[in-house]
Every structure is written in C-alpha cells, then in structure tokens.
Amino acid sequence: MKQILLIAAFTFICLAGYSQATPPKDTTKFWTIHGQNTFLINQSSFSNWAAGGVNSVAANIVLDYDFNYKKGVWSWDNKAIAGYGLSKQNGTGWRKNDDRIILNSLLGRQASKYWLYTFYMNFQTQFTKGYNYDALGNRTLISAPFAPANLTFGPGFAYKKSDNFRINISPAAARITIVQNDSLSSIGSFGVTPGKKSLFEFGASLDAYYKVNLVENISFENILKLYSNYLKTPGNIYMDYTANIFMKVNKLVTVNAGLELISDPNTKVPVQSNGVTEYHSLLQVKQIFGAGVTYKF
C-alpha cells in the first residue's frame, strides 16, 4: 500500500503543479510542447465466490511528453515516456508490472511534401531491478537500471503524413546494448559477451507510429520497432510492438488498455524444466488495463 500511496502522491503533485503554473509563452512559435500524466488503478476482490478468484490490486503511472520543433524545412520531434507500476495478489506481495524510460528523437529535413531525410535516436532503460519468480516464490534477478540500456541511432528517411502517422527507416543504424550490472554481465545477459558490459550491433531499423480515432472518445495507438543486425544472424529480427486503446470518459477520467509484444534474440529468460533452469529466447507479452485519471496539456 505504501508504494501505491507514493505513486498517487506523485501524480497529485504533477497535476497540481501543471494546473497552478502558467507556462511561459513561446514567442518564437517554433516549439510545440504537450503531454499527459496518467494514473491507473485496477482492483479485484472475491468473498465466498463459487467460481473462485484471487484478490489483487495494481497501480500504474505514465508520464508522456512531446517536444516538437518546426522551422522552414527543418523539424525535430522528441518524445519522453516514463512509466512505473506495481501489482499485488494474495500471497505474492508487491511486484512491478511496468518499468520503463524511453527517449525518442527524430531530426528531419523536408525532401518533399511527406518525405524527410532524417537522423533518429532511441534510448530505453528502466528504474529498478526486475526478477523472475518460480512457483515457490523464489526470485532470480533478470534486469536492473542500465541493465539493459539500449541506444539506437542512425541516418535514414521518413514518411510523415501527420503527427499521428509516420514511418522512419534507417538502413545504417547502430545499436548499443549496455549491461552495467556485474552479475548480469558475468553470465552474458542480453547478448553481451560474459564479463563484458556492452554489445555493439550494426544493421537496419524501422520505427512506425499510427494513431486513429475509432469512434468519438476512443482512440487506438500502434507503435512498432524492428531491428536487424547485419553483423550476426540478420534474419533474427528484434521486434517491439505496442497497442494502446484510450477511452475518454470526461476531461480527467479515462479507461486505458495496453498490449506489448517483444521478440528479442539477445534476451533469454530462465525457464524451469524437470527441476533444471534453462534459458530461452521467448516472446515477451505485457498487458495492462485500468481506469484512472489523465491530465493533458
């Protein structure tokens, strides 16, 4: 409960700060700044329920900001996302269900009406340590802050119809995976050579974004990232796909549902088989659903 109270307090401070402070006017008109703070909570409770069930509670906070610049033929789009969430079921204690820091930057020069020459950068890591739990509740460390941290960058070209539909392709993209945690780097987590703290890859990447209004007050957002490493098994493509549905109840209250699928050849998770722990590269799936408060500006 302490963790949920801390998340709720942080959200309240963010909302209060934005509602009371008047941002300075952008006299240049070149910058467009907007974003949203979202606090979601969901809860299930059962008492003498014939079909059975497990009491649970979860809370998530997501901060999502855009800083976009446009002047003449030049544009610079930046997005920062920070998300963290906790969930609890009877007998398991608190465990995180979301933990991410994402920074995206796309510098573009207009080539034609919808096409741009670009240089892009993407950085991702997390706030806290992550664990894998077995049936007995024993945990194994599988991730940590800057373990991994992924930095991808490179030149390319983009098709941008609007802020809600864009595709960027980089045929010469570098990807650096950082594993700063000693215990994880020593076993070669996330594809690094055991004992090393980083992995360099060079290949091609694709980043796509599409958001559409399905009906009034309901929007559907799609985010896709693909990467192929020229230097080693280019056929083993890294894929990260996120689908979000936002259902607006009123100015502040929303119902959000999210699904994320990750296929990463460099990430192997522990799997118990006949009492033996084996490591496999598996499809990673994350689902989040909840109702809460969203403040946009």
mmCIF file of C-alpha atoms in Angstrom:
data_model
loop_
_atom_site.group_PDB
_atom_site.id
_atom_site.type_symbol
_atom_site.label_atom_id
_atom_site.label_comp_id
_atom_site.label_asym_id
_atom_site.label_seq_id
_atom_site.Cartn_x
_atom_site.Cartn_y
_atom_site.Cartn_z
ATOM 1 C CA MET A 1 0.000 0.000 0.000
ATOM 2 C CA LYS A 2 2.906 2.387 0.654
ATOM 3 C CA GLN A 3 4.014 2.052 -2.962
ATOM 4 C CA ILE A 4 0.526 2.917 -4.293
ATOM 5 C CA LEU A 5 0.307 5.928 -1.962
ATOM 6 C CA LEU A 6 3.673 7.164 -3.231
ATOM 7 C CA ILE A 7 2.557 6.810 -6.863
ATOM 8 C CA ALA A 8 -0.733 8.581 -6.111
ATOM 9 C CA ALA A 9 1.050 11.399 -4.292
ATOM 10 C CA PHE A 10 3.497 11.855 -7.163
ATOM 11 C CA THR A 11 0.616 12.027 -9.638
ATOM 12 C CA PHE A 12 -1.231 14.579 -7.496
ATOM 13 C CA ILE A 13 1.871 16.777 -7.286
ATOM 14 C CA CYS A 14 2.310 16.648 -11.081
ATOM 15 C CA LEU A 15 -1.337 17.543 -11.690
ATOM 16 C CA ALA A 16 -1.327 20.304 -9.101
ATOM 17 C CA GLY A 17 1.869 21.786 -10.463
ATOM 18 C CA TYR A 18 0.585 21.918 -14.032
ATOM 19 C CA SER A 19 -2.838 23.246 -13.049
ATOM 20 C CA GLN A 20 -1.423 26.089 -10.940
ATOM 21 C CA ALA A 21 1.544 27.121 -13.020
ATOM 22 C CA THR A 22 1.100 29.103 -16.240
ATOM 23 C CA PRO A 23 3.769 28.017 -18.729
ATOM 24 C CA PRO A 24 5.714 30.842 -20.379
ATOM 25 C CA LYS A 25 4.501 31.788 -23.834
ATOM 26 C CA ASP A 26 6.601 30.569 -26.724
ATOM 27 C CA THR A 27 7.145 33.794 -28.615
ATOM 28 C CA THR A 28 9.155 32.073 -31.372
ATOM 29 C CA LYS A 29 6.223 29.770 -32.284
ATOM 30 C CA PHE A 30 8.739 27.160 -33.429
ATOM 31 C CA TRP A 31 8.217 24.793 -30.487
ATOM 32 C CA THR A 32 5.088 22.771 -29.719
ATOM 33 C CA ILE A 33 5.052 21.183 -26.269
ATOM 34 C CA HIS A 34 2.317 18.891 -24.991
ATOM 35 C CA GLY A 35 1.915 15.770 -22.912
ATOM 36 C CA GLN A 36 -0.150 13.845 -20.426
ATOM 37 C CA ASN A 37 0.149 12.375 -16.937
ATOM 38 C CA THR A 38 -1.875 9.194 -16.364
ATOM 39 C CA PHE A 39 -2.566 7.345 -13.109
ATOM 40 C CA LEU A 40 -4.344 3.998 -13.491
ATOM 41 C CA ILE A 41 -5.627 1.635 -10.832
ATOM 42 C CA ASN A 42 -7.467 -1.679 -11.014
ATOM 43 C CA GLN A 43 -8.657 -3.992 -8.274
ATOM 44 C CA SER A 44 -10.339 -7.389 -7.928
ATOM 45 C CA SER A 45 -11.881 -8.741 -4.741
ATOM 46 C CA PHE A 46 -13.686 -12.033 -4.043
ATOM 47 C CA SER A 47 -15.589 -13.292 -1.000
ATOM 48 C CA ASN A 48 -17.324 -16.691 -0.957
ATOM 49 C CA TRP A 49 -17.212 -16.589 -4.754
ATOM 50 C CA ALA A 50 -18.190 -20.045 -6.049
ATOM 51 C CA ALA A 51 -16.120 -19.752 -9.232
ATOM 52 C CA GLY A 52 -13.025 -18.806 -7.238
ATOM 53 C CA GLY A 53 -10.617 -15.921 -7.718
ATOM 54 C CA VAL A 54 -7.602 -14.154 -6.240
ATOM 55 C CA ASN A 55 -7.782 -10.711 -4.664
ATOM 56 C CA SER A 56 -5.486 -8.290 -6.431
ATOM 57 C CA VAL A 57 -4.698 -4.594 -6.764
ATOM 58 C CA ALA A 58 -2.467 -2.726 -9.200
ATOM 59 C CA ALA A 59 -1.452 0.884 -9.785
ATOM 60 C CA ASN A 60 0.435 2.451 -12.695
ATOM 61 C CA ILE A 61 1.697 5.916 -13.546
ATOM 62 C CA VAL A 62 2.758 7.024 -17.035
ATOM 63 C CA LEU A 63 4.261 10.397 -17.937
ATOM 64 C CA ASP A 64 4.239 11.039 -21.695
ATOM 65 C CA TYR A 65 5.621 14.313 -23.117
ATOM 66 C CA ASP A 66 6.264 15.609 -26.654
ATOM 67 C CA PHE A 67 8.670 18.440 -27.534
ATOM 68 C CA ASN A 68 8.444 19.236 -31.257
ATOM 69 C CA TYR A 69 10.277 21.906 -33.263
ATOM 70 C CA LYS A 70 9.401 23.107 -36.761
ATOM 71 C CA LYS A 71 11.083 25.896 -38.766
ATOM 72 C CA GLY A 72 11.164 26.006 -42.555
ATOM 73 C CA VAL A 73 12.334 22.675 -43.952
ATOM 74 C CA TRP A 74 13.686 21.518 -40.572
ATOM 75 C CA SER A 75 11.785 19.597 -37.895
ATOM 76 C CA TRP A 76 12.853 17.975 -34.627
ATOM 77 C CA ASP A 77 10.386 15.666 -32.858
ATOM 78 C CA ASN A 78 11.140 14.451 -29.330
ATOM 79 C CA LYS A 79 9.145 12.157 -27.050
ATOM 80 C CA ALA A 80 9.875 11.220 -23.428
ATOM 81 C CA ILE A 81 7.972 8.430 -21.646
ATOM 82 C CA ALA A 82 8.389 7.312 -18.042
ATOM 83 C CA GLY A 83 6.208 4.527 -16.687
ATOM 84 C CA TYR A 84 6.128 2.537 -13.463
ATOM 85 C CA GLY A 85 3.580 0.179 -11.956
ATOM 86 C CA LEU A 86 3.079 -2.260 -9.097
ATOM 87 C CA SER A 87 0.644 -5.107 -8.542
ATOM 88 C CA LYS A 88 -0.171 -7.339 -5.594
ATOM 89 C CA GLN A 89 -2.017 -10.627 -5.251
ATOM 90 C CA ASN A 90 -2.790 -12.531 -2.073
ATOM 91 C CA GLY A 91 0.307 -14.468 -1.047
ATOM 92 C CA THR A 92 2.725 -12.908 -3.549
ATOM 93 C CA GLY A 93 3.462 -9.431 -2.196
ATOM 94 C CA TRP A 94 4.212 -6.402 -4.352
ATOM 95 C CA ARG A 95 5.730 -6.950 -7.795
ATOM 96 C CA LYS A 96 6.257 -4.449 -10.571
ATOM 97 C CA ASN A 97 4.197 -4.745 -13.760
ATOM 98 C CA ASP A 98 5.661 -1.771 -15.641
ATOM 99 C CA ASP A 99 9.069 -0.098 -15.568
ATOM 100 C CA ARG A 100 10.393 1.953 -18.488
ATOM 101 C CA ILE A 101 12.253 5.064 -19.500
ATOM 102 C CA ILE A 102 12.007 5.853 -23.221
ATOM 103 C CA LEU A 103 13.525 8.771 -25.110
ATOM 104 C CA ASN A 104 12.885 9.188 -28.848
ATOM 105 C CA SER A 105 14.330 11.915 -31.072
ATOM 106 C CA LEU A 106 13.900 12.432 -34.822
ATOM 107 C CA LEU A 107 15.654 15.234 -36.691
ATOM 108 C CA GLY A 108 14.286 15.756 -40.197
ATOM 109 C CA ARG A 109 14.846 17.894 -43.277
ATOM 110 C CA GLN A 110 11.981 18.157 -45.734
ATOM 111 C CA ALA A 111 12.625 16.373 -49.055
ATOM 112 C CA SER A 112 9.074 16.574 -50.458
ATOM 113 C CA LYS A 113 5.563 17.049 -49.117
ATOM 114 C CA TYR A 114 5.558 13.951 -46.912
ATOM 115 C CA TRP A 115 9.151 12.667 -47.137
ATOM 116 C CA LEU A 116 12.109 13.707 -44.963
ATOM 117 C CA TYR A 117 15.804 12.980 -44.677
ATOM 118 C CA THR A 118 16.264 12.016 -41.044
ATOM 119 C CA PHE A 119 18.593 11.175 -38.200
ATOM 120 C CA TYR A 120 16.972 9.377 -35.314
ATOM 121 C CA MET A 121 17.853 8.245 -31.791
ATOM 122 C CA ASN A 122 16.081 5.914 -29.377
ATOM 123 C CA PHE A 123 17.114 5.201 -25.774
ATOM 124 C CA GLN A 124 15.440 2.769 -23.378
ATOM 125 C CA THR A 125 16.149 1.533 -19.859
ATOM 126 C CA GLN A 126 14.321 1.076 -16.529
ATOM 127 C CA PHE A 127 14.168 2.479 -12.977
ATOM 128 C CA THR A 128 14.520 -0.594 -10.745
ATOM 129 C CA LYS A 129 15.625 -4.226 -10.679
ATOM 130 C CA GLY A 130 13.443 -6.899 -12.273
ATOM 131 C CA TYR A 131 13.012 -10.503 -11.150
ATOM 132 C CA ASN A 132 11.666 -13.798 -12.452
ATOM 133 C CA TYR A 133 9.628 -15.756 -9.873
ATOM 134 C CA ASP A 134 9.224 -19.526 -9.706
ATOM 135 C CA ALA A 135 6.212 -21.431 -8.361
ATOM 136 C CA LEU A 136 7.595 -21.272 -4.808
ATOM 137 C CA GLY A 137 8.090 -17.514 -4.906
ATOM 138 C CA ASN A 138 11.878 -17.678 -5.224
ATOM 139 C CA ARG A 139 13.184 -14.885 -7.406
ATOM 140 C CA THR A 140 16.029 -14.569 -9.909
ATOM 141 C CA LEU A 141 17.469 -11.230 -10.974
ATOM 142 C CA ILE A 142 16.919 -10.721 -14.715
ATOM 143 C CA SER A 143 17.293 -6.936 -15.190
ATOM 144 C CA ALA A 144 18.350 -3.722 -13.449
ATOM 145 C CA PRO A 145 18.791 0.010 -14.147
ATOM 146 C CA PHE A 146 21.041 0.286 -17.232
ATOM 147 C CA ALA A 147 20.965 -3.492 -17.481
ATOM 148 C CA PRO A 148 19.894 -3.375 -20.129
ATOM 149 C CA ALA A 149 20.010 0.106 -21.609
ATOM 150 C CA ASN A 150 19.581 0.234 -25.380
ATOM 151 C CA LEU A 151 20.750 3.111 -27.570
ATOM 152 C CA THR A 152 19.891 3.025 -31.283
ATOM 153 C CA PHE A 153 20.736 5.785 -33.754
ATOM 154 C CA GLY A 154 21.404 6.384 -37.424
ATOM 155 C CA PRO A 155 20.552 8.312 -40.604
ATOM 156 C CA GLY A 156 17.608 7.424 -42.787
ATOM 157 C CA PHE A 157 14.420 8.693 -44.360
ATOM 158 C CA ALA A 158 10.843 9.029 -43.165
ATOM 159 C CA TYR A 159 7.302 9.253 -44.457
ATOM 160 C CA LYS A 160 5.271 11.593 -42.243
ATOM 161 C CA LYS A 161 1.655 12.185 -43.206
ATOM 162 C CA SER A 162 0.861 13.776 -39.830
ATOM 163 C CA ASP A 163 1.801 13.584 -36.149
ATOM 164 C CA ASN A 164 -0.468 10.515 -35.993
ATOM 165 C CA PHE A 165 1.085 8.609 -38.911
ATOM 166 C CA ARG A 166 4.805 8.333 -39.572
ATOM 167 C CA ILE A 167 7.378 5.698 -40.555
ATOM 168 C CA ASN A 168 11.143 6.100 -40.242
ATOM 169 C CA ILE A 169 13.586 3.700 -41.921
ATOM 170 C CA SER A 170 17.317 3.682 -41.230
ATOM 171 C CA PRO A 171 19.388 1.298 -43.399
ATOM 172 C CA ALA A 172 22.566 2.091 -41.413
ATOM 173 C CA ALA A 173 21.652 2.082 -37.717
ATOM 174 C CA ALA A 174 23.978 1.401 -34.803
ATOM 175 C CA ARG A 175 22.575 -0.313 -31.698
ATOM 176 C CA ILE A 176 24.447 -0.402 -28.392
ATOM 177 C CA THR A 177 23.244 -2.617 -25.535
ATOM 178 C CA ILE A 178 24.640 -1.690 -22.106
ATOM 179 C CA VAL A 179 24.614 -4.106 -19.140
ATOM 180 C CA GLN A 180 26.049 -2.296 -16.123
ATOM 181 C CA ASN A 181 25.022 -4.878 -13.502
ATOM 182 C CA ASP A 182 28.012 -7.125 -12.706
ATOM 183 C CA SER A 183 26.035 -10.310 -12.029
ATOM 184 C CA LEU A 184 24.070 -9.989 -15.264
ATOM 185 C CA SER A 185 27.053 -9.089 -17.430
ATOM 186 C CA SER A 186 29.051 -12.006 -15.981
ATOM 187 C CA ILE A 187 26.533 -14.520 -17.392
ATOM 188 C CA GLY A 188 26.222 -12.759 -20.751
ATOM 189 C CA SER A 189 22.700 -11.387 -20.315
ATOM 190 C CA PHE A 190 21.110 -9.519 -23.241
ATOM 191 C CA GLY A 191 23.643 -10.847 -25.732
ATOM 192 C CA VAL A 192 26.852 -9.355 -24.282
ATOM 193 C CA THR A 193 29.990 -11.475 -24.080
ATOM 194 C CA PRO A 194 30.209 -12.854 -20.485
ATOM 195 C CA GLY A 195 32.154 -10.344 -18.408
ATOM 196 C CA LYS A 196 31.648 -7.503 -20.890
ATOM 197 C CA LYS A 197 29.383 -4.524 -20.218
ATOM 198 C CA SER A 198 28.226 -3.682 -23.753
ATOM 199 C CA LEU A 199 27.303 -5.106 -27.145
ATOM 200 C CA PHE A 200 27.623 -3.245 -30.451
ATOM 201 C CA GLU A 201 25.377 -4.059 -33.405
ATOM 202 C CA PHE A 202 25.075 -2.505 -36.850
ATOM 203 C CA GLY A 203 22.070 -3.007 -39.075
ATOM 204 C CA ALA A 204 18.743 -1.636 -40.279
ATOM 205 C CA SER A 205 15.844 -0.312 -38.240
ATOM 206 C CA LEU A 206 12.229 0.649 -38.776
ATOM 207 C CA ASP A 207 10.111 2.784 -36.442
ATOM 208 C CA ALA A 208 6.395 3.290 -37.167
ATOM 209 C CA TYR A 209 3.620 5.130 -35.348
ATOM 210 C CA TYR A 210 -0.094 5.199 -36.161
ATOM 211 C CA LYS A 211 -2.959 6.572 -34.088
ATOM 212 C CA VAL A 212 -6.587 6.657 -35.184
ATOM 213 C CA ASN A 213 -9.904 7.629 -33.602
ATOM 214 C CA LEU A 214 -12.143 4.553 -33.780
ATOM 215 C CA VAL A 215 -15.249 6.376 -32.571
ATOM 216 C CA GLU A 216 -15.827 9.506 -30.551
ATOM 217 C CA ASN A 217 -13.663 9.487 -27.376
ATOM 218 C CA ILE A 218 -11.972 6.173 -28.262
ATOM 219 C CA SER A 219 -8.547 6.146 -29.928
ATOM 220 C CA PHE A 220 -6.255 3.304 -30.972
ATOM 221 C CA GLU A 221 -2.465 3.764 -30.919
ATOM 222 C CA ASN A 222 0.102 1.484 -32.601
ATOM 223 C CA ILE A 223 3.892 1.638 -32.106
ATOM 224 C CA LEU A 224 6.239 -0.728 -33.969
ATOM 225 C CA LYS A 225 10.040 -1.043 -33.768
ATOM 226 C CA LEU A 226 12.084 -3.501 -35.853
ATOM 227 C CA TYR A 227 15.847 -4.037 -35.946
ATOM 228 C CA SER A 228 18.039 -6.426 -37.962
ATOM 229 C CA ASN A 229 21.730 -6.879 -37.127
ATOM 230 C CA TYR A 230 23.863 -7.135 -40.281
ATOM 231 C CA LEU A 231 26.848 -8.427 -38.293
ATOM 232 C CA LYS A 232 25.207 -11.563 -36.868
ATOM 233 C CA THR A 233 22.144 -13.572 -37.929
ATOM 234 C CA PRO A 234 20.308 -10.711 -39.709
ATOM 235 C CA GLY A 235 17.275 -12.963 -40.013
ATOM 236 C CA ASN A 236 16.751 -12.869 -36.222
ATOM 237 C CA ILE A 237 14.839 -9.588 -36.121
ATOM 238 C CA TYR A 238 14.204 -7.668 -32.911
ATOM 239 C CA MET A 239 10.536 -6.657 -32.712
ATOM 240 C CA ASP A 240 8.711 -4.427 -30.229
ATOM 241 C CA TYR A 241 5.006 -3.800 -30.881
ATOM 242 C CA THR A 242 2.688 -1.832 -28.592
ATOM 243 C CA ALA A 243 -1.064 -1.372 -28.988
ATOM 244 C CA ASN A 244 -2.960 1.032 -26.731
ATOM 245 C CA ILE A 245 -6.658 1.858 -26.548
ATOM 246 C CA PHE A 246 -7.651 5.087 -24.812
ATOM 247 C CA MET A 247 -11.298 5.516 -23.814
ATOM 248 C CA LYS A 248 -12.169 9.006 -22.600
ATOM 249 C CA VAL A 249 -14.948 9.277 -20.004
ATOM 250 C CA ASN A 250 -14.578 13.018 -19.361
ATOM 251 C CA LYS A 251 -11.798 15.615 -19.212
ATOM 252 C CA LEU A 252 -9.890 13.738 -16.486
ATOM 253 C CA VAL A 253 -11.192 10.160 -16.275
ATOM 254 C CA THR A 254 -10.027 7.567 -18.815
ATOM 255 C CA VAL A 255 -10.058 3.804 -19.284
ATOM 256 C CA ASN A 256 -6.843 2.500 -20.868
ATOM 257 C CA ALA A 257 -5.883 -0.915 -22.203
ATOM 258 C CA GLY A 258 -2.409 -1.804 -23.449
ATOM 259 C CA LEU A 259 -0.644 -4.788 -25.008
ATOM 260 C CA GLU A 260 3.093 -5.007 -25.708
ATOM 261 C CA LEU A 261 4.855 -7.845 -27.568
ATOM 262 C CA ILE A 262 8.655 -8.106 -27.663
ATOM 263 C CA SER A 263 10.738 -10.623 -29.565
ATOM 264 C CA ASP A 264 14.439 -10.140 -28.766
ATOM 265 C CA PRO A 265 17.024 -12.747 -29.866
ATOM 266 C CA ASN A 266 19.505 -11.319 -27.326
ATOM 267 C CA THR A 267 17.218 -11.666 -24.308
ATOM 268 C CA LYS A 268 16.873 -15.087 -22.721
ATOM 269 C CA VAL A 269 14.719 -15.739 -19.666
ATOM 270 C CA PRO A 270 15.061 -18.593 -17.129
ATOM 271 C CA VAL A 271 12.618 -21.486 -17.626
ATOM 272 C CA GLN A 272 12.242 -24.406 -15.216
ATOM 273 C CA SER A 273 12.269 -27.802 -16.912
ATOM 274 C CA ASN A 274 12.355 -31.007 -14.806
ATOM 275 C CA GLY A 275 13.966 -29.102 -11.964
ATOM 276 C CA VAL A 276 16.656 -27.638 -14.223
ATOM 277 C CA THR A 277 16.850 -23.955 -15.118
ATOM 278 C CA GLU A 278 17.272 -23.346 -18.836
ATOM 279 C CA TYR A 279 17.494 -20.037 -20.674
ATOM 280 C CA HIS A 280 15.420 -19.426 -23.797
ATOM 281 C CA SER A 281 14.527 -16.503 -26.045
ATOM 282 C CA LEU A 282 10.738 -16.324 -25.785
ATOM 283 C CA LEU A 283 8.032 -13.934 -26.927
ATOM 284 C CA GLN A 284 7.551 -11.370 -24.155
ATOM 285 C CA VAL A 285 3.963 -10.286 -23.510
ATOM 286 C CA LYS A 286 2.711 -7.483 -21.263
ATOM 287 C CA GLN A 287 -0.930 -6.469 -20.765
ATOM 288 C CA ILE A 288 -2.236 -3.529 -18.752
ATOM 289 C CA PHE A 289 -5.848 -2.492 -18.191
ATOM 290 C CA GLY A 290 -7.205 0.079 -15.789
ATOM 291 C CA ALA A 291 -9.286 3.151 -15.139
ATOM 292 C CA GLY A 292 -7.826 6.332 -13.786
ATOM 293 C CA VAL A 293 -7.003 9.989 -14.139
ATOM 294 C CA THR A 294 -5.310 11.563 -17.166
ATOM 295 C CA TYR A 295 -4.237 15.201 -17.235
ATOM 296 C CA LYS A 296 -3.330 16.602 -20.671
ATOM 297 C CA PHE A 297 -1.681 19.900 -21.519
#
